Amino acid sequence: NDAHNVDAIDGLITPVPAILAAAAANDEDAVRQGQAIVSVTRNSKVVEDFVPALALLLRSVIAGRPAAEAAREVARQMYGAAPDPKAADPVVACYIDS
């Protein structure tokens, strides 16, 4: 891990199929499977640490929750508040922890 191109947001693409395939499993199994897929393609604890939030988001939507509502809830859990839709768009890098 060179801490440059490995800890990037695109690392959250690879666990999506594993999380979706684990739709009938419990939350912990879905997260574990998603993290295992990440570990195959990159050496990034940072990306693996975001898999539980991604799993919560995807599994909530699969269960019928509107995507926007699920995204706001995940943001509240991760950052303490939902994003403000009236705020200016922040400029962020592709690095997952930016």
GROMACS .gro file of N, CA and C in nm:
model
  294
    1ASN      N    1   0.084  -0.117   0.000
    1ASN     CA    2   0.000   0.000   0.000
    1ASN      C    3   0.089   0.124   0.000
    2ASP      N    4   0.081   0.202  -0.106
    2ASP     CA    5   0.161   0.325  -0.115
    2ASP      C    6   0.086   0.445  -0.057
    3ALA      N    7  -0.033   0.421   0.001
    3ALA     CA    8  -0.117   0.526   0.061
    3ALA      C    9  -0.150   0.635  -0.040
    4HIS      N   10  -0.146   0.599  -0.167
    4HIS     CA   11  -0.177   0.698  -0.270
    4HIS      C   12  -0.298   0.653  -0.351
    5ASN      N   13  -0.283   0.551  -0.433
    5ASN     CA   14  -0.394   0.507  -0.517
    5ASN      C   15  -0.470   0.389  -0.460
    6VAL      N   16  -0.429   0.339  -0.347
    6VAL     CA   17  -0.493   0.221  -0.290
    6VAL      C   18  -0.611   0.259  -0.202
    7ASP      N   19  -0.597   0.364  -0.124
    7ASP     CA   20  -0.702   0.407  -0.031
    7ASP      C   21  -0.800   0.502  -0.098
    8ALA      N   22  -0.846   0.466  -0.217
    8ALA     CA   23  -0.933   0.553  -0.295
    8ALA      C   24  -1.076   0.499  -0.296
    9ILE      N   25  -1.168   0.588  -0.326
    9ILE     CA   26  -1.311   0.556  -0.322
    9ILE      C   27  -1.346   0.441  -0.417
   10ASP      N   28  -1.270   0.423  -0.525
   10ASP     CA   29  -1.302   0.315  -0.617
   10ASP      C   30  -1.285   0.177  -0.553
   11GLY      N   31  -1.220   0.171  -0.438
   11GLY     CA   32  -1.207   0.045  -0.365
   11GLY      C   33  -1.340  -0.007  -0.313
   12LEU      N   34  -1.441   0.079  -0.310
   12LEU     CA   35  -1.573   0.036  -0.262
   12LEU      C   36  -1.660  -0.023  -0.373
   13ILE      N   37  -1.606  -0.033  -0.494
   13ILE     CA   38  -1.680  -0.097  -0.602
   13ILE      C   39  -1.674  -0.249  -0.587
   14THR      N   40  -1.558  -0.301  -0.554
   14THR     CA   41  -1.541  -0.446  -0.551
   14THR      C   42  -1.626  -0.518  -0.446
   15PRO      N   43  -1.654  -0.461  -0.329
   15PRO     CA   44  -1.735  -0.537  -0.234
   15PRO      C   45  -1.884  -0.539  -0.264
   16VAL      N   46  -1.930  -0.457  -0.357
   16VAL     CA   47  -2.074  -0.449  -0.385
   16VAL      C   48  -2.132  -0.586  -0.423
   17PRO      N   49  -2.073  -0.660  -0.519
   17PRO     CA   50  -2.132  -0.790  -0.552
   17PRO      C   51  -2.136  -0.886  -0.432
   18ALA      N   52  -2.033  -0.885  -0.350
   18ALA     CA   53  -2.031  -0.974  -0.233
   18ALA      C   54  -2.140  -0.935  -0.133
   19ILE      N   55  -2.158  -0.807  -0.112
   19ILE     CA   56  -2.261  -0.761  -0.019
   19ILE      C   57  -2.400  -0.797  -0.073
   20LEU      N   58  -2.421  -0.777  -0.201
   20LEU     CA   59  -2.550  -0.811  -0.262
   20LEU      C   60  -2.575  -0.961  -0.261
   21ALA      N   61  -2.470  -1.038  -0.287
   21ALA     CA   62  -2.484  -1.184  -0.286
   21ALA      C   63  -2.517  -1.235  -0.146
   22ALA      N   64  -2.478  -1.160  -0.045
   22ALA     CA   65  -2.503  -1.199   0.094
   22ALA      C   66  -2.634  -1.139   0.146
   23ALA      N   67  -2.724  -1.104   0.058
   23ALA     CA   68  -2.850  -1.039   0.098
   23ALA      C   69  -2.928  -1.123   0.199
   24ALA      N   70  -2.922  -1.254   0.187
   24ALA     CA   71  -2.996  -1.341   0.278
   24ALA      C   72  -2.919  -1.370   0.406
   25ALA      N   73  -2.791  -1.336   0.410
   25ALA     CA   74  -2.708  -1.360   0.528
   25ALA      C   75  -2.730  -1.249   0.630
   26ASN      N   76  -2.671  -1.265   0.748
   26ASN     CA   77  -2.681  -1.159   0.847
   26ASN      C   78  -2.583  -1.046   0.814
   27ASP      N   79  -2.597  -0.934   0.882
   27ASP     CA   80  -2.515  -0.816   0.854
   27ASP      C   81  -2.366  -0.845   0.867
   28GLU      N   82  -2.329  -0.916   0.972
   28GLU     CA   83  -2.187  -0.944   0.996
   28GLU      C   84  -2.126  -1.026   0.884
   29ASP      N   85  -2.199  -1.124   0.834
   29ASP     CA   86  -2.148  -1.205   0.724
   29ASP      C   87  -2.133  -1.122   0.596
   30ALA      N   88  -2.229  -1.036   0.570
   30ALA     CA   89  -2.221  -0.951   0.451
   30ALA      C   90  -2.099  -0.859   0.458
   31VAL      N   91  -2.077  -0.801   0.574
   31VAL     CA   92  -1.960  -0.714   0.592
   31VAL      C   93  -1.831  -0.794   0.576
   32ARG      N   94  -1.826  -0.909   0.639
   32ARG     CA   95  -1.706  -0.993   0.632
   32ARG      C   96  -1.675  -1.032   0.488
   33GLN      N   97  -1.778  -1.069   0.412
   33GLN     CA   98  -1.757  -1.106   0.273
   33GLN      C   99  -1.712  -0.986   0.189
   34GLY      N  100  -1.771  -0.871   0.215
   34GLY     CA  101  -1.730  -0.750   0.143
   34GLY      C  102  -1.586  -0.713   0.173
   35GLN      N  103  -1.547  -0.722   0.299
   35GLN     CA  104  -1.409  -0.692   0.336
   35GLN      C  105  -1.311  -0.793   0.277
   36ALA      N  106  -1.353  -0.919   0.267
   36ALA     CA  107  -1.266  -1.021   0.208
   36ALA      C  108  -1.238  -0.989   0.061
   37ILE      N  109  -1.338  -0.942  -0.010
   37ILE     CA  110  -1.320  -0.906  -0.150
   37ILE      C  111  -1.224  -0.787  -0.162
   38VAL      N  112  -1.238  -0.690  -0.075
   38VAL     CA  113  -1.146  -0.575  -0.077
   38VAL      C  114  -1.003  -0.623  -0.056
   39SER      N  115  -0.985  -0.715   0.037
   39SER     CA  116  -0.849  -0.759   0.069
   39SER      C  117  -0.784  -0.837  -0.044
   40VAL      N  118  -0.865  -0.889  -0.137
   40VAL     CA  119  -0.809  -0.960  -0.252
   40VAL      C  120  -0.745  -0.861  -0.350
   41THR      N  121  -0.805  -0.745  -0.364
   41THR     CA  122  -0.761  -0.650  -0.466
   41THR      C  123  -0.673  -0.537  -0.415
   42ARG      N  124  -0.674  -0.512  -0.284
   42ARG     CA  125  -0.590  -0.405  -0.230
   42ARG      C  126  -0.559  -0.429  -0.084
   43ASN      N  127  -0.450  -0.374  -0.042
   43ASN     CA  128  -0.407  -0.382   0.096
   43ASN      C  129  -0.444  -0.249   0.163
   44SER      N  130  -0.570  -0.238   0.204
   44SER     CA  131  -0.619  -0.111   0.254
   44SER      C  132  -0.716  -0.129   0.370
   45LYS      N  133  -0.667  -0.110   0.490
   45LYS     CA  134  -0.754  -0.112   0.608
   45LYS      C  135  -0.855   0.002   0.599
   46VAL      N  136  -0.814   0.114   0.542
   46VAL     CA  137  -0.903   0.229   0.529
   46VAL      C  138  -1.027   0.193   0.448
   47VAL      N  139  -1.008   0.129   0.333
   47VAL     CA  140  -1.123   0.089   0.250
   47VAL      C  141  -1.206  -0.016   0.323
   48GLU      N  142  -1.139  -0.115   0.383
   48GLU     CA  143  -1.213  -0.219   0.456
   48GLU      C  144  -1.298  -0.158   0.567
   49ASP      N  145  -1.251  -0.052   0.630
   49ASP     CA  146  -1.326   0.012   0.739
   49ASP      C  147  -1.454   0.080   0.691
   50PHE      N  148  -1.463   0.110   0.563
   50PHE     CA  149  -1.584   0.171   0.508
   50PHE      C  150  -1.687   0.069   0.461
   51VAL      N  151  -1.649  -0.057   0.453
   51VAL     CA  152  -1.740  -0.161   0.405
   51VAL      C  153  -1.865  -0.175   0.493
   52PRO      N  154  -1.856  -0.167   0.627
   52PRO     CA  155  -1.979  -0.177   0.705
   52PRO      C  156  -2.082  -0.070   0.669
   53ALA      N  157  -2.038   0.052   0.644
   53ALA     CA  158  -2.132   0.159   0.606
   53ALA      C  159  -2.192   0.130   0.469
   54LEU      N  160  -2.109   0.083   0.376
   54LEU     CA  161  -2.160   0.048   0.244
   54LEU      C  162  -2.261  -0.065   0.253
   55ALA      N  163  -2.230  -0.165   0.334
   55ALA     CA  164  -2.321  -0.279   0.352
   55ALA      C  165  -2.454  -0.231   0.411
   56LEU      N  166  -2.448  -0.146   0.511
   56LEU     CA  167  -2.571  -0.093   0.572
   56LEU      C  168  -2.654  -0.020   0.467
   57LEU      N  169  -2.590   0.062   0.388
   57LEU     CA  170  -2.661   0.138   0.285
   57LEU      C  171  -2.727   0.044   0.183
   58LEU      N  172  -2.649  -0.047   0.128
   58LEU     CA  173  -2.703  -0.138   0.026
   58LEU      C  174  -2.812  -0.228   0.082
   59ARG      N  175  -2.789  -0.282   0.200
   59ARG     CA  176  -2.887  -0.374   0.258
   59ARG      C  177  -3.016  -0.301   0.296
   60SER      N  178  -3.006  -0.176   0.335
   60SER     CA  179  -3.126  -0.097   0.365
   60SER      C  180  -3.209  -0.075   0.239
   61VAL      N  181  -3.142  -0.044   0.130
   61VAL     CA  182  -3.212  -0.021   0.003
   61VAL      C  183  -3.276  -0.152  -0.047
   62ILE      N  184  -3.201  -0.262  -0.036
   62ILE     CA  185  -3.257  -0.392  -0.077
   62ILE      C  186  -3.382  -0.425   0.004
   63ALA      N  187  -3.383  -0.384   0.130
   63ALA     CA  188  -3.497  -0.411   0.218
   63ALA      C  189  -3.615  -0.318   0.190
   64GLY      N  190  -3.598  -0.224   0.097
   64GLY     CA  191  -3.710  -0.138   0.059
   64GLY      C  192  -3.702   0.006   0.104
   65ARG      N  193  -3.599   0.041   0.175
   65ARG     CA  194  -3.586   0.180   0.220
   65ARG      C  195  -3.543   0.268   0.102
   66PRO      N  196  -3.600   0.385   0.087
   66PRO     CA  197  -3.556   0.474  -0.021
   66PRO      C  198  -3.407   0.505  -0.009
   67ALA      N  199  -3.337   0.509  -0.122
   67ALA     CA  200  -3.191   0.527  -0.122
   67ALA      C  201  -3.150   0.657  -0.053
   68ALA      N  202  -3.221   0.765  -0.078
   68ALA     CA  203  -3.185   0.893  -0.017
   68ALA      C  204  -3.197   0.887   0.135
   69GLU      N  205  -3.303   0.825   0.182
   69GLU     CA  206  -3.323   0.809   0.327
   69GLU      C  207  -3.213   0.722   0.388
   70ALA      N  208  -3.179   0.613   0.321
   70ALA     CA  209  -3.073   0.524   0.369
   70ALA      C  210  -2.939   0.597   0.372
   71ALA      N  211  -2.911   0.676   0.268
   71ALA     CA  212  -2.785   0.750   0.263
   71ALA      C  213  -2.776   0.853   0.375
   72ARG      N  214  -2.888   0.921   0.403
   72ARG     CA  215  -2.887   1.019   0.513
   72ARG      C  216  -2.862   0.950   0.647
   73GLU      N  217  -2.922   0.833   0.666
   73GLU     CA  218  -2.903   0.761   0.792
   73GLU      C  219  -2.758   0.715   0.808
   74VAL      N  220  -2.699   0.665   0.702
   74VAL     CA  221  -2.559   0.623   0.709
   74VAL      C  222  -2.470   0.745   0.739
   75ALA      N  223  -2.499   0.857   0.675
   75ALA     CA  224  -2.421   0.979   0.702
   75ALA      C  225  -2.435   1.021   0.847
   76ARG      N  226  -2.555   1.013   0.901
   76ARG     CA  227  -2.575   1.047   1.044
   76ARG      C  228  -2.490   0.957   1.133
   77GLN      N  229  -2.490   0.828   1.102
   77GLN     CA  230  -2.413   0.734   1.184
   77GLN      C  231  -2.263   0.758   1.172
   78MET      N  232  -2.218   0.791   1.051
   78MET     CA  233  -2.075   0.808   1.029
   78MET      C  234  -2.024   0.944   1.074
   79TYR      N  235  -2.103   1.049   1.051
   79TYR     CA  236  -2.053   1.185   1.071
   79TYR      C  237  -2.133   1.266   1.172
   80GLY      N  238  -2.237   1.206   1.229
   80GLY     CA  239  -2.313   1.275   1.332
   80GLY      C  240  -2.427   1.361   1.280
   81ALA      N  241  -2.438   1.377   1.149
   81ALA     CA  242  -2.545   1.457   1.091
   81ALA      C  243  -2.563   1.418   0.945
   82ALA      N  244  -2.683   1.439   0.897
   82ALA     CA  245  -2.709   1.418   0.755
   82ALA      C  246  -2.651   1.534   0.676
   83PRO      N  247  -2.616   1.513   0.551
   83PRO     CA  248  -2.565   1.625   0.471
   83PRO      C  249  -2.672   1.732   0.453
   84ASP      N  250  -2.630   1.855   0.442
   84ASP     CA  251  -2.721   1.967   0.421
   84ASP      C  252  -2.736   1.987   0.271
   85PRO      N  253  -2.853   1.960   0.215
   85PRO     CA  254  -2.870   1.973   0.070
   85PRO      C  255  -2.859   2.117   0.021
   86LYS      N  256  -2.866   2.213   0.111
   86LYS     CA  257  -2.856   2.354   0.072
   86LYS      C  258  -2.713   2.406   0.081
   87ALA      N  259  -2.623   2.326   0.137
   87ALA     CA  260  -2.484   2.368   0.150
   87ALA      C  261  -2.415   2.359   0.014
   88ALA      N  262  -2.310   2.436   0.000
   88ALA     CA  263  -2.231   2.430  -0.123
   88ALA      C  264  -2.167   2.293  -0.134
   89ASP      N  265  -2.151   2.246  -0.256
   89ASP     CA  266  -2.086   2.117  -0.278
   89ASP      C  267  -1.938   2.129  -0.240
   90PRO      N  268  -1.892   2.038  -0.154
   90PRO     CA  269  -1.750   2.042  -0.119
   90PRO      C  270  -1.666   1.983  -0.232
   91VAL      N  271  -1.547   2.029  -0.243
   91VAL     CA  272  -1.453   1.970  -0.338
   91VAL      C  273  -1.372   1.870  -0.259
   92VAL      N  274  -1.378   1.744  -0.300
   92VAL     CA  275  -1.307   1.640  -0.227
   92VAL      C  276  -1.223   1.558  -0.324
   93ALA      N  277  -1.119   1.501  -0.271
   93ALA     CA  278  -1.035   1.412  -0.350
   93ALA      C  279  -1.099   1.275  -0.358
   94CYS      N  280  -1.042   1.189  -0.437
   94CYS     CA  281  -1.095   1.054  -0.449
   94CYS      C  282  -1.053   0.966  -0.333
   95TYR      N  283  -0.967   1.017  -0.245
   95TYR     CA  284  -0.921   0.935  -0.133
   95TYR      C  285  -1.034   0.918  -0.034
   96ILE      N  286  -1.054   0.797   0.008
   96ILE     CA  287  -1.172   0.760   0.085
   96ILE      C  288  -1.183   0.832   0.218
   97ASP      N  289  -1.072   0.867   0.278
   97ASP     CA  290  -1.079   0.933   0.409
   97ASP      C  291  -1.062   1.084   0.399
   98SER      N  292  -1.082   1.140   0.281
   98SER     CA  293  -1.074   1.286   0.263
   98SER      C  294  -1.201   1.353   0.311
   0.00000   0.00000   0.00000
